Short mmCIF file of C-alpha atoms in Angstrom, two decimals:
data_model
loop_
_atom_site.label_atom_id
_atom_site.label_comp_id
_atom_site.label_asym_id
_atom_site.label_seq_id
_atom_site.Cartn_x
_atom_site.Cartn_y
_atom_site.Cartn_z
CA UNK A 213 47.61 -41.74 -40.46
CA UNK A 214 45.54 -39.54 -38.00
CA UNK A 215 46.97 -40.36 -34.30
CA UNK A 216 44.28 -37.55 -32.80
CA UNK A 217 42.69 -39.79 -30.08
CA UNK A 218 39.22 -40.82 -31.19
CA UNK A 219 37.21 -38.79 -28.71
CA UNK A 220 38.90 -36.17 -28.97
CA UNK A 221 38.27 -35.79 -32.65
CA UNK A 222 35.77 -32.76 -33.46
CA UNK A 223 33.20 -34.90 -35.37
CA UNK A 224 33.08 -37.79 -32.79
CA UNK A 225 29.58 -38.05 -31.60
CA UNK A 226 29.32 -38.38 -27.58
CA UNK A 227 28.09 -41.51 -25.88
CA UNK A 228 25.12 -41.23 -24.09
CA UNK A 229 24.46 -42.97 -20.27
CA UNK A 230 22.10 -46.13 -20.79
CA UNK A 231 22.82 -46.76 -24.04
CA UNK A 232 23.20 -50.58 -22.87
CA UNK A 233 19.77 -50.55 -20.53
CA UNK A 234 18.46 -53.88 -21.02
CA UNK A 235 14.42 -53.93 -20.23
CA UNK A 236 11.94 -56.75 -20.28
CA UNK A 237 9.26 -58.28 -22.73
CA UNK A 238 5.74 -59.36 -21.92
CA UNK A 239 6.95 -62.54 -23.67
CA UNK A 240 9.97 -63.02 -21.38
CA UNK A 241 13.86 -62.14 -21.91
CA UNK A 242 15.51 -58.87 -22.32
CA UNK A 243 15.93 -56.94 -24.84
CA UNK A 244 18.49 -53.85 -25.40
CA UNK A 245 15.89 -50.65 -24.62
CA UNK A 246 14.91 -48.38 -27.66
CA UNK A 247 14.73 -45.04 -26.18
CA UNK A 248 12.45 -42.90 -28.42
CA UNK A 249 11.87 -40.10 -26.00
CA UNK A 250 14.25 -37.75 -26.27
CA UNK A 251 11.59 -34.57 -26.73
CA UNK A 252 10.69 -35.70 -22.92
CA UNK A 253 13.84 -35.81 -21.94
CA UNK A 254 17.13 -36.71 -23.31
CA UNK A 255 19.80 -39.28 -21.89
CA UNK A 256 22.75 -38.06 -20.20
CA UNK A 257 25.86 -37.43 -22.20
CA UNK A 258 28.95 -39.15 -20.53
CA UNK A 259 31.32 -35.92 -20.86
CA UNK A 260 27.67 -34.32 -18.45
CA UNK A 261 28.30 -37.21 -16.27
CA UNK A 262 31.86 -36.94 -15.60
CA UNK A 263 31.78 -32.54 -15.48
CA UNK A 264 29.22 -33.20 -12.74
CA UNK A 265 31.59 -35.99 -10.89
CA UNK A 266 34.60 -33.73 -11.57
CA UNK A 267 32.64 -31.08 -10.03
CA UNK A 268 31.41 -32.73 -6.54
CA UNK A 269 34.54 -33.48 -4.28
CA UNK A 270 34.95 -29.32 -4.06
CA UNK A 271 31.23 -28.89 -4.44
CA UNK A 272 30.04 -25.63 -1.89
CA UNK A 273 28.13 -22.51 -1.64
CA UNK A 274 28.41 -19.82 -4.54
CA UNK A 275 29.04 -16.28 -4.38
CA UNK A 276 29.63 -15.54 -0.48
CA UNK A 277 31.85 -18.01 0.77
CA UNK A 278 35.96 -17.34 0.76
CA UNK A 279 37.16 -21.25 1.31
CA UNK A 280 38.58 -22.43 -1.10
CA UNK A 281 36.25 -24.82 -2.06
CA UNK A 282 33.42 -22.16 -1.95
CA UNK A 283 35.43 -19.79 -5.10
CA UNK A 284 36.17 -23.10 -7.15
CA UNK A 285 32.67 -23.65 -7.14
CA UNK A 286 31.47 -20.02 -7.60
CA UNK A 287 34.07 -19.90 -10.47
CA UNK A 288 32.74 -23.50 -12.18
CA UNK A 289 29.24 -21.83 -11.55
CA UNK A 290 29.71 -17.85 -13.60
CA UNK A 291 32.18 -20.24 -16.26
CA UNK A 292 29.12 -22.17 -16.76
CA UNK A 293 27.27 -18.72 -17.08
CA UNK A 294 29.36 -17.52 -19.92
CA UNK A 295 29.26 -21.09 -21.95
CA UNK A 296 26.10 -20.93 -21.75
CA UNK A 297 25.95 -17.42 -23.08
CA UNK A 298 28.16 -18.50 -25.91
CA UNK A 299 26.17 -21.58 -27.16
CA UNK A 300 23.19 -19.65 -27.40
CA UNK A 301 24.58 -16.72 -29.26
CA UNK A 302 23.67 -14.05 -26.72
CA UNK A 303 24.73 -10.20 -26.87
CA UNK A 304 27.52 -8.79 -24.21
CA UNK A 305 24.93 -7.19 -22.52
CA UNK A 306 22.38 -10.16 -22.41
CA UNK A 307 21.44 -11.52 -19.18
CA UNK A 308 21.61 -15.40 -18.17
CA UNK A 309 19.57 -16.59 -15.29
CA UNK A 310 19.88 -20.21 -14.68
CA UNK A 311 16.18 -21.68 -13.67
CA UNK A 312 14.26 -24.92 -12.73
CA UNK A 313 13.38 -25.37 -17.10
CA UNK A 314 11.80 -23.93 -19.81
CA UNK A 315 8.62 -23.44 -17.68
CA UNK A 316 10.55 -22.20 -14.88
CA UNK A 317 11.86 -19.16 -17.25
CA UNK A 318 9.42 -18.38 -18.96
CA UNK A 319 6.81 -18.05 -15.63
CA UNK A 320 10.17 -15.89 -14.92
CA UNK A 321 10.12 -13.72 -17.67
CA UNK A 322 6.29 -13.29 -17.24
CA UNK A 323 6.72 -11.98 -13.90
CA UNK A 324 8.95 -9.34 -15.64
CA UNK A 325 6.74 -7.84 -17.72
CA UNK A 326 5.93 -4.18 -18.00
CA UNK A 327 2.74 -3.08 -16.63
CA UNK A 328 0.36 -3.84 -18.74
CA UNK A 329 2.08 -5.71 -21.32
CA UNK A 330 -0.12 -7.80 -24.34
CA UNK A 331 1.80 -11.22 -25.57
CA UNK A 332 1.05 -12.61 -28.68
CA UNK A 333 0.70 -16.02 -28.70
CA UNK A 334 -0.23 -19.23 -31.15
CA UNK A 335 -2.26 -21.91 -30.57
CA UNK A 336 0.12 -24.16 -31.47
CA UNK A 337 2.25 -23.43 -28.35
CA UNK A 338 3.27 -25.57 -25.29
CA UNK A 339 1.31 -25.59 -22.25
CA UNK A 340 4.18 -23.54 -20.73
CA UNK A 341 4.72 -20.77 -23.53
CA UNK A 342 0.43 -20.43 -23.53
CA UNK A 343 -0.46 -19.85 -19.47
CA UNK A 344 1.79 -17.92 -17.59
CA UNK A 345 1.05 -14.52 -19.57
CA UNK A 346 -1.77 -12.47 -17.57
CA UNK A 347 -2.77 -10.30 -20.97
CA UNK A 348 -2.52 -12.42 -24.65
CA UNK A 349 -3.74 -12.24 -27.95
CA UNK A 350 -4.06 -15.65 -29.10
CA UNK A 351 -3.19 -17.09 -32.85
CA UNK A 352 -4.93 -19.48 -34.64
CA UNK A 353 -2.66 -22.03 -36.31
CA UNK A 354 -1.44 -20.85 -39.17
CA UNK A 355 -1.55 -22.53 -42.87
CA UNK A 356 2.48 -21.71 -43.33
CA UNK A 357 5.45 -20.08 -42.56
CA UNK A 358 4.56 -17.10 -44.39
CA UNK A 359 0.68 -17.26 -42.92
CA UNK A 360 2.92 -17.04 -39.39
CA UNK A 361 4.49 -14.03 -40.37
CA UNK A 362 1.28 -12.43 -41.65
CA UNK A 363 -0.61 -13.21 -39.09
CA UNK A 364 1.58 -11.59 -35.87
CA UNK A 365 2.04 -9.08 -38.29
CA UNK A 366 -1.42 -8.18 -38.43
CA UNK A 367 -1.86 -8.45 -34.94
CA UNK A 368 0.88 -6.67 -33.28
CA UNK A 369 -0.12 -3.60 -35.68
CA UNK A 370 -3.11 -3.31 -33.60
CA UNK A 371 -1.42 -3.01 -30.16
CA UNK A 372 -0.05 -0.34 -28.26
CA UNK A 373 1.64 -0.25 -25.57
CA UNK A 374 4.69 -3.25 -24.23
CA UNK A 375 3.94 -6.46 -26.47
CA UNK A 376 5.69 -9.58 -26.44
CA UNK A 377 5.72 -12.04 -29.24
CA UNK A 378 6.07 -15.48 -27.94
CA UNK A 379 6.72 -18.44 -30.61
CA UNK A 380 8.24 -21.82 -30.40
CA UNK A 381 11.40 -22.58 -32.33
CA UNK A 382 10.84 -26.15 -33.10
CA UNK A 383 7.23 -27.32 -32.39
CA UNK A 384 7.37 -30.35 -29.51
CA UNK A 385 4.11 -32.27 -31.16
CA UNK A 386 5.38 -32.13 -34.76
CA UNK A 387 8.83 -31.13 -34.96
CA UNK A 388 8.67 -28.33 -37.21
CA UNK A 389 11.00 -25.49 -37.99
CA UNK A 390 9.35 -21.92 -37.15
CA UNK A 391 10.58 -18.77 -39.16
CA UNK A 392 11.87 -16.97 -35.77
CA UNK A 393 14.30 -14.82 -37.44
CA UNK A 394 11.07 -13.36 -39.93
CA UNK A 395 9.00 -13.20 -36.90
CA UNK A 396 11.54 -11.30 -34.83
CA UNK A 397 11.86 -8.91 -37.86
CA UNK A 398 7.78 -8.52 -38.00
CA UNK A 399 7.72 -8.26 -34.12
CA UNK A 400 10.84 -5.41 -33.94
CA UNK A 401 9.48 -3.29 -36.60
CA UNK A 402 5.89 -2.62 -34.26
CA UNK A 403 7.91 -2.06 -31.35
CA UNK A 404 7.71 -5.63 -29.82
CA UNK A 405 9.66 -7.86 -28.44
CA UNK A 406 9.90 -11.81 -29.01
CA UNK A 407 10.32 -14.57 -27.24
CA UNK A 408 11.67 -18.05 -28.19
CA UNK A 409 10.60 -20.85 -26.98
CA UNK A 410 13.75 -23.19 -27.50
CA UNK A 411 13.61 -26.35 -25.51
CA UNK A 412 13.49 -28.41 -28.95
CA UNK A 413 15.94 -26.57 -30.83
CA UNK A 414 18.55 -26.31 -29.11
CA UNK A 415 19.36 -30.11 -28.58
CA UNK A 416 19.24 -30.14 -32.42
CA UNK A 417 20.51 -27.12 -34.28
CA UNK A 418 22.52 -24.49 -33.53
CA UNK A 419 20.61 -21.39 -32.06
CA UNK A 420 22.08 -17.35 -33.03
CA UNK A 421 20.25 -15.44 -30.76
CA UNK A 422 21.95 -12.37 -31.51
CA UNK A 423 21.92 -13.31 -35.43
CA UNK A 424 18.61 -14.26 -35.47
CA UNK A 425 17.08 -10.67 -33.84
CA UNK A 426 15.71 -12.59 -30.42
CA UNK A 427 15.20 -10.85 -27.21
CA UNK A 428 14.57 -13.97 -25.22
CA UNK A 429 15.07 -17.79 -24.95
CA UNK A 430 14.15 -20.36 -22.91
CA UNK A 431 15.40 -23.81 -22.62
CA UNK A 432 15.97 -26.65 -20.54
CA UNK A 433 18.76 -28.94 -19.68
CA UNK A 434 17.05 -32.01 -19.38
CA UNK A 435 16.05 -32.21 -23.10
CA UNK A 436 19.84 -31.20 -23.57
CA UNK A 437 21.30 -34.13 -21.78
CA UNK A 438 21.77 -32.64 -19.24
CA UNK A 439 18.70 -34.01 -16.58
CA UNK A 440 20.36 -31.99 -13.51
CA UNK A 441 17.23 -29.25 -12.95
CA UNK A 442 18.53 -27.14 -14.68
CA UNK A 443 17.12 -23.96 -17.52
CA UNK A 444 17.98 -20.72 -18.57
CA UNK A 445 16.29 -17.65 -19.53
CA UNK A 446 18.75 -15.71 -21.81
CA UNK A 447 17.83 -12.03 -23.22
CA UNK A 448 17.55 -8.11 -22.64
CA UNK A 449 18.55 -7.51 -19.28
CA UNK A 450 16.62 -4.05 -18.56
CA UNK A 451 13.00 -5.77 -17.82
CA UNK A 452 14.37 -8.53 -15.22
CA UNK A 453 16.51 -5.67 -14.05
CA UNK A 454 13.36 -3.98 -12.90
CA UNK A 455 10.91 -6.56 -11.99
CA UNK A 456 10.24 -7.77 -8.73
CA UNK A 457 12.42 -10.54 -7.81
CA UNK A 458 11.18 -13.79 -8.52
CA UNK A 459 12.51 -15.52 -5.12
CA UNK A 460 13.17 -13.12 -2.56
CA UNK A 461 15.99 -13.82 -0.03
CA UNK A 462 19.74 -14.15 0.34
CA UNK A 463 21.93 -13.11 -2.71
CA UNK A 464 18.61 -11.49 -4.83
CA UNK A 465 19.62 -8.09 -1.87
CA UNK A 466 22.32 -5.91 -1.58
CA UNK A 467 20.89 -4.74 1.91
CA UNK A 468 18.06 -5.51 4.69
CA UNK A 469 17.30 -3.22 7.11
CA UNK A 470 14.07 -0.91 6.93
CA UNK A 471 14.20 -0.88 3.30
CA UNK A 472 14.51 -3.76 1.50
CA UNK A 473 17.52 -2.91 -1.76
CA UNK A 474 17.33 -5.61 -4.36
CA UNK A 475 20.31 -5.94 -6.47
CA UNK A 476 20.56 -4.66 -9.99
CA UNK A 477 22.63 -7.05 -11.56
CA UNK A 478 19.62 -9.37 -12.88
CA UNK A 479 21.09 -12.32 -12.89
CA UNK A 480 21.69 -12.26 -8.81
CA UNK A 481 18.16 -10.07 -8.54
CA UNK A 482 16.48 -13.36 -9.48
CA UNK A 483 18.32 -16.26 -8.32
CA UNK A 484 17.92 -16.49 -4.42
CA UNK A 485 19.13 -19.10 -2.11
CA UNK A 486 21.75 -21.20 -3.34
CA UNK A 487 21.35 -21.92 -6.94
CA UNK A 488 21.55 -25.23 -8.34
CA UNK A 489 25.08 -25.51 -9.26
CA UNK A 490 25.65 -28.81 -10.34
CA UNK A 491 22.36 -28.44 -13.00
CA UNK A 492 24.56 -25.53 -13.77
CA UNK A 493 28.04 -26.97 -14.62
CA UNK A 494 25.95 -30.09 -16.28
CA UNK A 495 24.06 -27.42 -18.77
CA UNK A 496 27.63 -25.57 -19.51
CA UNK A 497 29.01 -29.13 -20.12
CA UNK A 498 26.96 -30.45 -22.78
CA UNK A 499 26.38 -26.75 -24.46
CA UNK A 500 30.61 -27.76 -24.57
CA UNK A 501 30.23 -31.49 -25.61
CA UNK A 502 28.03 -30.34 -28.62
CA UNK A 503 29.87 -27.45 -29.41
CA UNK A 504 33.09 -29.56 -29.34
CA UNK A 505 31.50 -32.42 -32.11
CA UNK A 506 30.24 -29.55 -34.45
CA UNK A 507 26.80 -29.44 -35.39
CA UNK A 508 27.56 -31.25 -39.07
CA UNK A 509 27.50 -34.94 -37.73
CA UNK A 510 24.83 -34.48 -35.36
CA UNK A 511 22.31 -32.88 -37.91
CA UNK A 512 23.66 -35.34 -40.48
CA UNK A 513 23.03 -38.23 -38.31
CA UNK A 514 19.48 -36.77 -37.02
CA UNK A 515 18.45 -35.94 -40.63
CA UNK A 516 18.74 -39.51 -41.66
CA UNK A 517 17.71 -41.33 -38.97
CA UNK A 518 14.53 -38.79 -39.24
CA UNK A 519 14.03 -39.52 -43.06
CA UNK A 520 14.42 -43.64 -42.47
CA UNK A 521 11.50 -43.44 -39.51
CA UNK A 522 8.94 -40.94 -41.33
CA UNK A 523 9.29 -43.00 -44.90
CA UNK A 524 8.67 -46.76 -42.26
CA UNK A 525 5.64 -44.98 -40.56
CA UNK A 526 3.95 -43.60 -44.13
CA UNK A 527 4.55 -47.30 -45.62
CA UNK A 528 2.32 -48.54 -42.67
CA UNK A 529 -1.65 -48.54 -43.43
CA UNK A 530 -3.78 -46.88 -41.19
CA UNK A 531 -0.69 -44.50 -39.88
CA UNK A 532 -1.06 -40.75 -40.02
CA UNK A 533 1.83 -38.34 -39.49
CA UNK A 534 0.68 -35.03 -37.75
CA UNK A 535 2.14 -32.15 -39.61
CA UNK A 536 0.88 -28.51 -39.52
CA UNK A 537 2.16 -27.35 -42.65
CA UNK A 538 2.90 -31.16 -44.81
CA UNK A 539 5.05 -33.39 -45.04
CA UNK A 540 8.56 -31.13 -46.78
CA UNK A 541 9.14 -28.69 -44.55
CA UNK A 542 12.25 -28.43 -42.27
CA UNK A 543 11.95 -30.31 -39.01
CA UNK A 544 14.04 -31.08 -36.26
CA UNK A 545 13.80 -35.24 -35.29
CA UNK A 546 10.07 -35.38 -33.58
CA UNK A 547 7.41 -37.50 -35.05
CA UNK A 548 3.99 -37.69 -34.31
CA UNK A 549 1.49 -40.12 -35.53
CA UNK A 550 -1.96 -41.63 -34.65
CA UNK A 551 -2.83 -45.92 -35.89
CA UNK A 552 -6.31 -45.77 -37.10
CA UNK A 553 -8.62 -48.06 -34.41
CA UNK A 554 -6.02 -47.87 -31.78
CA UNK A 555 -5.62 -45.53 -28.46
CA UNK A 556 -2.53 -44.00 -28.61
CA UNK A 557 -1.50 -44.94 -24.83
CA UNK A 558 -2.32 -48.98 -26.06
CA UNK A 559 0.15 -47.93 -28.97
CA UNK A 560 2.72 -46.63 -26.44
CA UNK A 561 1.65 -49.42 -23.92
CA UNK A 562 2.12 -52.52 -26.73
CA UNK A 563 5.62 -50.63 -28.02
CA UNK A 564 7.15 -50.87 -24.78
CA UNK A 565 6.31 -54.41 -23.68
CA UNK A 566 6.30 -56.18 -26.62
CA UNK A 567 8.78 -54.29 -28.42
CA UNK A 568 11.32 -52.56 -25.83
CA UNK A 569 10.73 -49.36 -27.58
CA UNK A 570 9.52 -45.96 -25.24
CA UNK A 571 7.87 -43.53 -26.79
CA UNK A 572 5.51 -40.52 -25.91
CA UNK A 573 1.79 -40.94 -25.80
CA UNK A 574 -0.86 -37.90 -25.24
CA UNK A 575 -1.31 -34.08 -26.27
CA UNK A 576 2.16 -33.42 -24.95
CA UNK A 577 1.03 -30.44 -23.06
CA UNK A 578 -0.39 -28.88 -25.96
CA UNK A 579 -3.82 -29.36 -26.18
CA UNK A 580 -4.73 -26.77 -28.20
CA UNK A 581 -2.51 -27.85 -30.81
CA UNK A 582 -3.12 -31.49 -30.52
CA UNK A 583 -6.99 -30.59 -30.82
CA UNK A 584 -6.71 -28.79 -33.94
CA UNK A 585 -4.30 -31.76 -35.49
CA UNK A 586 -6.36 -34.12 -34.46
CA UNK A 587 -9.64 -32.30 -35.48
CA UNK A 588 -11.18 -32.53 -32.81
CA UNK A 589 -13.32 -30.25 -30.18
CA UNK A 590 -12.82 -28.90 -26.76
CA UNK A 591 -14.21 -32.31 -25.48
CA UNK A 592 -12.63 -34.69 -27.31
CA UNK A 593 -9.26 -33.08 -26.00
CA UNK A 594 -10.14 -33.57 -22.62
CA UNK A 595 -11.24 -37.30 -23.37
CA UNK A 596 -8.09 -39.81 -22.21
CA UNK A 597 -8.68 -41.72 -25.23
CA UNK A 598 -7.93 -39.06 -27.73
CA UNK A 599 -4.25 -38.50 -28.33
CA UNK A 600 -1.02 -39.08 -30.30
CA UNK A 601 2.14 -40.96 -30.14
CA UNK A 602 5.30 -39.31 -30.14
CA UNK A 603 8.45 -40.92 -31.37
CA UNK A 604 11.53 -38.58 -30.81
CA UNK A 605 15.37 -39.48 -31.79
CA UNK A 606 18.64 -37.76 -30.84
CA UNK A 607 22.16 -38.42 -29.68
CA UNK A 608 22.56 -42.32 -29.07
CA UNK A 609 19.10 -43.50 -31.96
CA UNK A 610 20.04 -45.68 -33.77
CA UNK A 611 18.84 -47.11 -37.32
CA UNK A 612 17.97 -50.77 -35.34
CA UNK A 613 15.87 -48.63 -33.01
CA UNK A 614 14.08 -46.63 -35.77
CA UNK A 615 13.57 -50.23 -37.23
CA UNK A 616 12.26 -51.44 -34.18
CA UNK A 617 9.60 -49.10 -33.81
CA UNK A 618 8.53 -49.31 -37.22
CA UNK A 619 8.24 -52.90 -36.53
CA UNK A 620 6.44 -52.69 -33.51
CA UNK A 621 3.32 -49.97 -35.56
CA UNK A 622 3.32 -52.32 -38.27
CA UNK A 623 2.34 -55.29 -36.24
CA UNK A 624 -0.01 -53.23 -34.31
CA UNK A 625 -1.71 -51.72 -36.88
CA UNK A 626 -2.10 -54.84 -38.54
CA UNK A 627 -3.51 -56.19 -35.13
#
């Protein structure tokens, strides 16, 4: 008989916090809360929870202070560093810089550009992967994984100078797979670099980034379990090396006086004022948590819970699944729909009061994507009414919630 104790067993799935929230009903009662939401923003795992309470009875400054408390916490802070590194895949020489979120890193990485850079960019991105770049080519969306390919490839051969390839690894509206390792491969043989955009990935799959021939990711902890504040911009260390810091003050300098000397480690050049170190050690302990289960349960587990919801929704009448490339390929577990005659925020609205299920309602801050899903022009996407709802499972779904929520659409749509 196996005496390993049951959480510590590799393929035991971690709980998540709120897992027992009961919410009310416009009817009345309570009713155990269906959270659908994860591609918002995940629950907190409890081994997150308790690395962040372990964490705060010695919790002080980083990096200058010799108390004891001060070097426990500067060491919890540069271990979380390097797990980081490791759950990611990065190179020896890669840099990490811990950030706000996916936004906050890439904005970062835009700011460390080369002069005069071009970045290549889909319309299928998210709001944050689309604005911060002050030179870009944009995409149309393409017709397939191999239309992708083509289609940077035809566009970085027309560029010279620094480019930047910027792509999403798992779309947020639709959940689909992109071919980042064949795009890094098209973007690397004209010179370029890539970006990947990896907030959606990472929470389901495991991510290579040496393997799969990226310079960059981004990605945040709060759609990681880990909703502490915390991101990371991992990748080639020479451009943030040389950029202007992103926050200037303490820790970003080696010395003030009449000249200003910024530090050339990039990690410190760019993360002024006292870091958020609890975000931090809550990042590096769920990269752990999910390393420590192994990715074969939780993909298992998504996978099914994925194929149960998508087969309820296409049963319903009137319900559309947005897809850009159909219905079989690879996806991680996102789902995006519209009911025929119904808003999607009244969709949303009726789910959570009637139902106790919350979902995601909107363009997602993607509205060029959204638009083109939805076929529908420039106005349209700036009209409240026009929209999809977003259903999104992870760690802690269950088959009763996926039920639920088919449930709920049914009755809707037959409203």
């Amino acid at each position: 008989m196996d005496k390993t104790p049951l959480r510590a067993r590799r393929d035991e799935i971690p709980l998540v916090l709120g897992a027992d929230l009961e919410v009310p009903l416009k009817g009345g009662g309570l009713v155990r809360y269906a959270n659908l939401d994860y591609a918002a923003s995940a629950p907190c795992l409890e081994p997150v929870s308790a690395a962040v309470a372990a964490a705060l009875p010695a919790y002080s400054s980083v990096h200058r202070g010799a108390g004891y408390a001060s070097q426990l916490t500067t060491a919890r802070y540069e271990q979380a560093r390097h797990t980081v590194r490791a759950f990611v895949g990065a190179r020896p020489d890669d840099a990490l810089i811990f950030t706000r979120n996916t936004t906050d890193a890439t904005n970062l990485l835009a700011r460390c550009l080369p002069e005069g850079t071009t970045v290549v960019v889909f319309d299928t991105e998210h709001h944050a992967s689309l604005l911060p770049w002050p030179k870009t080519v944009r995409l149309a969306p393409p017709t397939s994984p191999g239309a992708a390919i083509l289609a940077a490839d035809q566009a970085l051969a027309t560029i010279t100078g620094p480019t930047l390839l910027v792509v999403t690894a798992a779309s947020n509206v639709t959940g689909e797979l992109w071919p980042i390792a064949g795009l890094a491969h098209v973007a690397h043989r004209h010179g370029a670099r890539i970006l990947a955009d990896a907030a959606q990935l990472v929470p389901h799959r495991p991510l290579n980034l040496a393997a799969l021939g990226l310079d960059y990711v981004v990605f945040s902890g709060h759609k990681l379990y880990a909703p502490f504040g915390a991101g990371a911009l991992v990748g080639r260390a020479d451009w943030p090396a040389r950029a202007e810091p992103y926050l200037r003050g303490g820790g970003a300098v080696t010395s003030v006086a009449e000249i200003t000397e910024w530090s050339d480690d990039p990690e410190a050049r760019h993360e002024a004022g006292t870091p958020n170190v609890l975000g931090a050690i809550a990042l590096a302990a769920a990269c752990d948590a999910l390393s420590a289960t192994g990715w074969t349960p939780l993909v298992e587990t998504e996978e099914r819970l994925l194929a149960r919801l998508r087969a309820g929704l296409a049963s319903i009448e009137g319900v559309r699944e947005l897809a850009l490339w159909g219905p079989d390929y690879p996806r991680v577990g996102i789902v995006s729909f519209t009911v025929e005659g119904r808003i999607a925020r009244e969709v949303a609205e009726l789910l959570s009061a009637e139902h106790g299920v919350g979902v995601r309602d909107g363009k997602f801050c993607a509205h060029p994507f959204v638009r083109h899903l939805l076929r529908v022009d420039d106005g349209g996407c700036a009209d409240a009414t026009t929209g999809a709802v977003r259903a999104s499972i992870g760690i802690g779904s269950t088959e009763e919630h996926v039920d639920r929520l088919i449930a709920g659409v049914r009755s809707i749509a037959a409203g």
